[in-house]
CSV table of C-alpha atoms in Angstrom, one decimal:
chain,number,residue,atom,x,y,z
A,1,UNK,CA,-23.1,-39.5,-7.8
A,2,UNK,CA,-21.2,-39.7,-11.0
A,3,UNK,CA,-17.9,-40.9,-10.5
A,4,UNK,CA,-15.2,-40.1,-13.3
A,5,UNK,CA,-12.2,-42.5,-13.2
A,6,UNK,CA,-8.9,-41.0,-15.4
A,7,UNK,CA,-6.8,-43.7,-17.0
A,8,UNK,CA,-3.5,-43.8,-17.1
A,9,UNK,CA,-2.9,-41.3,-13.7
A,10,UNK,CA,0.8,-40.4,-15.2
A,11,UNK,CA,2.4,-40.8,-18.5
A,12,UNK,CA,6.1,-40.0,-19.4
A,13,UNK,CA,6.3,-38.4,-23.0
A,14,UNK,CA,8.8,-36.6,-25.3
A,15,UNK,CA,8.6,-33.3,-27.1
A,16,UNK,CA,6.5,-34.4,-30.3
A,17,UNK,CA,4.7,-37.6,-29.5
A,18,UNK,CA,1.1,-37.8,-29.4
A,19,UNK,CA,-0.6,-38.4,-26.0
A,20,UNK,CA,-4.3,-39.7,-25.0
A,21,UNK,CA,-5.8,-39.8,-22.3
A,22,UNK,CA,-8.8,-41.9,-21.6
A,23,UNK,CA,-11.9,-40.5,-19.0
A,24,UNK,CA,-14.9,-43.3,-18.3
A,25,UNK,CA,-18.3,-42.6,-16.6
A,26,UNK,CA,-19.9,-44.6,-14.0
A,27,UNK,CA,-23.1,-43.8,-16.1
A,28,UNK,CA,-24.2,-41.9,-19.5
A,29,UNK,CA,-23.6,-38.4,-19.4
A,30,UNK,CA,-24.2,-37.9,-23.2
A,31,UNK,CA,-21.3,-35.3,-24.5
A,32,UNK,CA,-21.2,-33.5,-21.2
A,33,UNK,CA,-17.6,-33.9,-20.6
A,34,UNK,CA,-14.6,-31.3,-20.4
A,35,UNK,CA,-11.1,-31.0,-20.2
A,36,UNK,CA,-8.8,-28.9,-17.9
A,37,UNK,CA,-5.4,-28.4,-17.9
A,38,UNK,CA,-3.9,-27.8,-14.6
A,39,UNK,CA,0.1,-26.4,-14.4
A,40,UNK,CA,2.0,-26.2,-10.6
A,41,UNK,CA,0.6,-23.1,-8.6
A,42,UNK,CA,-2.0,-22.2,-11.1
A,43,UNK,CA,-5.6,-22.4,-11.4
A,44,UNK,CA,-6.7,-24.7,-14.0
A,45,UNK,CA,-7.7,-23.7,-17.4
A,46,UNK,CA,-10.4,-25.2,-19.4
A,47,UNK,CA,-9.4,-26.7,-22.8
A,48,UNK,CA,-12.4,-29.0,-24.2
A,49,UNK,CA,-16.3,-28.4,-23.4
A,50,UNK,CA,-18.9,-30.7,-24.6
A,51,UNK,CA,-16.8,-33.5,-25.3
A,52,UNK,CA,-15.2,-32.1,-28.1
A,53,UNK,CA,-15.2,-28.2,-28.4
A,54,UNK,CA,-12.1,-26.6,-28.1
A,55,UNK,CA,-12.3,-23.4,-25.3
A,56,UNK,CA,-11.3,-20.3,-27.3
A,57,UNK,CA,-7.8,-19.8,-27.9
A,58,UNK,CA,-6.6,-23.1,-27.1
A,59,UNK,CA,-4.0,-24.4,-29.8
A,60,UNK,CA,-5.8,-27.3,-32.3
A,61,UNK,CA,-3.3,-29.7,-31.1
A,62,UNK,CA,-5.8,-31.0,-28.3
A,63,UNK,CA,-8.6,-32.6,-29.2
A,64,UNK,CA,-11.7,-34.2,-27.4
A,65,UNK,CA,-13.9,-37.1,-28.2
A,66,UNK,CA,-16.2,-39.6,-26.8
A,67,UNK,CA,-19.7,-39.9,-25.9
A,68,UNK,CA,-21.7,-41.8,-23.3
A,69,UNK,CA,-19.6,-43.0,-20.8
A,70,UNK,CA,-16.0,-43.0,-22.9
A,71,UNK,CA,-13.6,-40.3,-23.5
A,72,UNK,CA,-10.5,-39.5,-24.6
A,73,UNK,CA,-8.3,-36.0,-24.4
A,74,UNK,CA,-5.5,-36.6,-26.9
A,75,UNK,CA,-2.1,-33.5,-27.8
A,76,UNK,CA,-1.0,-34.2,-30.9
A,77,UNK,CA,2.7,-33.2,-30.9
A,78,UNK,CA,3.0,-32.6,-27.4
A,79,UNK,CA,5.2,-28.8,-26.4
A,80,UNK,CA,6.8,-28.3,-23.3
A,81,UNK,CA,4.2,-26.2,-22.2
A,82,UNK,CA,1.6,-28.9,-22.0
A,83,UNK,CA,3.3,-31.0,-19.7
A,84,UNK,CA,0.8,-30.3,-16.6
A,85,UNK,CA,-2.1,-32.2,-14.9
A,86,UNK,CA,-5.0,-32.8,-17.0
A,87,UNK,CA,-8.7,-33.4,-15.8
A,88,UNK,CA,-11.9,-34.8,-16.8
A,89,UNK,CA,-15.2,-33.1,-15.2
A,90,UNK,CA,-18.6,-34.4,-16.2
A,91,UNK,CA,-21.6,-31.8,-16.0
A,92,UNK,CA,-24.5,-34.2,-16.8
A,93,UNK,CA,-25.9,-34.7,-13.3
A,94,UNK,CA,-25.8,-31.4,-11.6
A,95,UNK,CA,-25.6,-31.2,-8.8
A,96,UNK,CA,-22.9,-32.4,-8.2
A,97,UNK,CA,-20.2,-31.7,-10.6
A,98,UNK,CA,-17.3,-34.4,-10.5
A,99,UNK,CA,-13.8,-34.8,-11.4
A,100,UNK,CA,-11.6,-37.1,-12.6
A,101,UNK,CA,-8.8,-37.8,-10.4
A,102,UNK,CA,-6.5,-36.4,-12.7
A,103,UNK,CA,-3.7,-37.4,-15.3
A,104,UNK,CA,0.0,-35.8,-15.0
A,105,UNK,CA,1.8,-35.7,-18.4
A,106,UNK,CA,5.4,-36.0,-17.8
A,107,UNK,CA,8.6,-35.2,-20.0
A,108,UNK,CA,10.8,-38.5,-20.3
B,1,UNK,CA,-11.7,-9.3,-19.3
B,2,UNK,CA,-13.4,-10.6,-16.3
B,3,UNK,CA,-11.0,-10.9,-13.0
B,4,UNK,CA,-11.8,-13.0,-10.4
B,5,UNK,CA,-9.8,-12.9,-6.9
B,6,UNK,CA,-10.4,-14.9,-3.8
B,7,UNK,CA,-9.6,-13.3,-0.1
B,8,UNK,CA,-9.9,-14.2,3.2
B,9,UNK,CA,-8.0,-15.5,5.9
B,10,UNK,CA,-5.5,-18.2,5.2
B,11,UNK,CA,-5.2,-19.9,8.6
B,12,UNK,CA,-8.4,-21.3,10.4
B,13,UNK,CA,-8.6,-23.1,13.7
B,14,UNK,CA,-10.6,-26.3,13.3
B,15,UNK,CA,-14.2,-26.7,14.7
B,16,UNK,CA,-14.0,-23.0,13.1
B,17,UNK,CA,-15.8,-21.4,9.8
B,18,UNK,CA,-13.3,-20.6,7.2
B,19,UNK,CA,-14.9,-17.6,4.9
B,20,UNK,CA,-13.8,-16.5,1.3
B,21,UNK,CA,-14.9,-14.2,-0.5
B,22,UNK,CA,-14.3,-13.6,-4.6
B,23,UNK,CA,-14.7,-10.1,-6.3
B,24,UNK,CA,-15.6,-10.0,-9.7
B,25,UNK,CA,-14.4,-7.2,-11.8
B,26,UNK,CA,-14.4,-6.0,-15.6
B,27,UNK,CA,-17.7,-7.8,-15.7
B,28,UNK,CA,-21.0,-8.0,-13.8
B,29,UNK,CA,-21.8,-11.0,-11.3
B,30,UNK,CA,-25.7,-10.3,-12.1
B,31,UNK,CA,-24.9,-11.7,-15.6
B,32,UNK,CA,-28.0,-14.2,-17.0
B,33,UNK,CA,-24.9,-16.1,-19.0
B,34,UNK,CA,-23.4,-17.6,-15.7
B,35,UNK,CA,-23.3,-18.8,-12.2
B,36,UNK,CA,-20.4,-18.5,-9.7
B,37,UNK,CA,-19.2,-20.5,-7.6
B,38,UNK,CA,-16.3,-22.4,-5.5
B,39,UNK,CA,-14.1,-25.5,-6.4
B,40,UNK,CA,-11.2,-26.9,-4.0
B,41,UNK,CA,-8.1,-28.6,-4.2
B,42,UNK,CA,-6.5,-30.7,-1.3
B,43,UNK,CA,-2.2,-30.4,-1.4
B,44,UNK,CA,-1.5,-32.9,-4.4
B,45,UNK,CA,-5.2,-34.2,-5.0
B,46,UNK,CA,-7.6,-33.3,-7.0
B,47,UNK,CA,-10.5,-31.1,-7.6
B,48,UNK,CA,-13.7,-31.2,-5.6
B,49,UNK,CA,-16.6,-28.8,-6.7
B,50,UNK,CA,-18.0,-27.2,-3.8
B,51,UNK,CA,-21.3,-25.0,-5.0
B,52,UNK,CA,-22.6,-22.8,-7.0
B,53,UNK,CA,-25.0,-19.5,-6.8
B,54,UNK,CA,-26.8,-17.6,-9.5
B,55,UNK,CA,-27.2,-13.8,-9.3
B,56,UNK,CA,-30.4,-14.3,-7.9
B,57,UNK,CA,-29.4,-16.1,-5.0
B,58,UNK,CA,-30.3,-20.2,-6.3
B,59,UNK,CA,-27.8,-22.3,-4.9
B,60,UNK,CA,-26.4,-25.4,-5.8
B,61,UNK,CA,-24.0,-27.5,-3.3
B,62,UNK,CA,-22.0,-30.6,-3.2
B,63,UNK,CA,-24.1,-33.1,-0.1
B,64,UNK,CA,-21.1,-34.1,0.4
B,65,UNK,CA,-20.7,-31.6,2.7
B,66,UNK,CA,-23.1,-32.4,4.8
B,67,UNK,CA,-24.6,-28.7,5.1
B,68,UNK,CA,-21.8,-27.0,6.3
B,69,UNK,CA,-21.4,-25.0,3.0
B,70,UNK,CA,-23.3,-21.3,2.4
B,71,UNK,CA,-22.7,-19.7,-0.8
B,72,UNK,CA,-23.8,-16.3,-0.9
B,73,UNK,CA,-24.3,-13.2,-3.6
B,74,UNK,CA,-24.1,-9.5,-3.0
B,75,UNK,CA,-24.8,-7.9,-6.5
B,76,UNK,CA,-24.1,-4.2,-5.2
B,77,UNK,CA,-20.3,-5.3,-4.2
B,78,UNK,CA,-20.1,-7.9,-7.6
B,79,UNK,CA,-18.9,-10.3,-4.4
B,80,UNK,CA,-20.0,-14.0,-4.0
B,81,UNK,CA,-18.6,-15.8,-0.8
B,82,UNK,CA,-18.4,-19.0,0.7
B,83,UNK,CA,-18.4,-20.4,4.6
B,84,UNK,CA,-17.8,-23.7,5.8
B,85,UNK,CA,-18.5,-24.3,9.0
B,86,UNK,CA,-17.0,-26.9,11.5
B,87,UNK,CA,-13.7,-27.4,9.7
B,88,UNK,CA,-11.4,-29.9,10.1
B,89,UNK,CA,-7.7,-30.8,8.7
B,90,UNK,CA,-9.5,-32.1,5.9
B,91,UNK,CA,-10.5,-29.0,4.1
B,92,UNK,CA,-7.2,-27.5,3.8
B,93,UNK,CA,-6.4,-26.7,1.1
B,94,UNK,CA,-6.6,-24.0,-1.9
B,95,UNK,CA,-10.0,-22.5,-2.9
B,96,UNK,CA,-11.2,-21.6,-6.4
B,97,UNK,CA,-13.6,-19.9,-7.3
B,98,UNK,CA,-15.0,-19.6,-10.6
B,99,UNK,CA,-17.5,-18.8,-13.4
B,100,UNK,CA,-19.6,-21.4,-14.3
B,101,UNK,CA,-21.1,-21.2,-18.2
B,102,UNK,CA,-25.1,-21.5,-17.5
B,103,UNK,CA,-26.4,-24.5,-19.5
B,104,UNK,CA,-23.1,-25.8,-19.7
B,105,UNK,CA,-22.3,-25.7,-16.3
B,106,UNK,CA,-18.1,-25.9,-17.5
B,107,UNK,CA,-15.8,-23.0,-15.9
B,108,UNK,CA,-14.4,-20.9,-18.4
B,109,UNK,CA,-12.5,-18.1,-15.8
B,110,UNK,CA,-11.0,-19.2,-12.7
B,111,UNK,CA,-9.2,-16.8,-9.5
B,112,UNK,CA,-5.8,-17.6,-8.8
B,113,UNK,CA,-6.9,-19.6,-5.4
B,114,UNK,CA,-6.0,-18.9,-2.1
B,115,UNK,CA,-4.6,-21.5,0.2
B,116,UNK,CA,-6.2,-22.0,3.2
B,117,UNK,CA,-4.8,-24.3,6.4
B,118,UNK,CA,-6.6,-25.4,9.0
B,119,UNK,CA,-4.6,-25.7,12.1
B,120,UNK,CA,-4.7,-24.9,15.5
């Protein structure tokens, strides 16, 4: 199986700063990476597919890149609302899909 | 806009088989754009993809589990449902399921899980 490790697995931020988050691949999975974002008692949401689309309606303050086995999930100008749990899901080898463990975005 | 809701119940006694099932609604399950499927979540852990079924009945499941997973379609309800069989305190925990983007294999519309415990 792929595994996905998430880097860092919390971050503290404020209202405004830019954030990244970093996914890495145990192997090559091309551009077949996305993003979810993941707020207390709801289902998660899907933000980036392929690496670096942005899901439709999703503000252009989150942005995905990366390809191979590095990847990165960066808010520019983070709001209040985007302090959730973000993670990383690879779809190259199906089956099975795998996660990332998961990075929690904070307000300091 | 497609709905999807999860039911069943939400305590199951361990050694058990917990059953869901998800209705799909404002949209047809016999779709060629999409599978369905299930995705879990452990109290404060993360996300564990369980399997996934096309309208036509191919399946695709996580080994992890060892073959206690059935995924199932009924076309005629718009259902899909899952049972996992022999369950212990380690699959409690809230179920998802979800449409899965064929080709793509990303989920784009998720239910609003349903928490199940297994407990005796």
């Amino acid at each position: 199986d792929i595994q996905m490790t998430q880097s860092p697995s919390s971050l503290s931020a404020s209202v405004g700063d830019t954030v990244t988050i970093t996914c890495r691949a145990s192997q090559n999975i091309s551009k077949y990476l996305n993003w979810y974002q993941q707020t207390p008692g709801k289902a998660p949401t899907l933000l980036i597919y392929a690496a670096s689309r942005l899901h439709r309606g999703v503000p252009s303050r989150f942005s995905g890149g990366g390809s191979g086995t590095d990847f990165t999930l960066t808010i520019s100008s983070v709001q209040p609302e985007d302090f959730a749990t973000y993670y990383c899901q690879q779809t190259y080898n199906t089956p099975p899909l795998t996660f990332g463990g998961g990075t929690k975005v904070e307000i300091k | 806009q497609l709905q999807l809701q999860e039911s069943g119940p939400g305590l199951v006694k361990p050694s058990e088989t917990l059953s869901l099932t998800c209705t799909v609604s404002g949209g047809s399950i016999s779709s060629n754009s999409y599978y369905w499927g299930w995705i879990r979540q452990p109290p404060g852990k993360g996300l564990e993809w369980l399997g996934t079924i096309y309208y036509t009945g191919s399946i695709y499941d996580n080994p992890s589990l060892k073959s206690r997973l059935t995924v199932s379609v009924d076309t005629s309800k718009n259902q899909f449902s899952l049972k996992l069989s022999s369950v212990t305190a380690a699959d409690t925990g809230t179920y998802y399921c979800a449409r899965f983007l064929k080709g793509g294999w990303y989920s784009d519309v998720w239910g609003q899980g349903t928490l199940v415990t297994v407990s005796s």
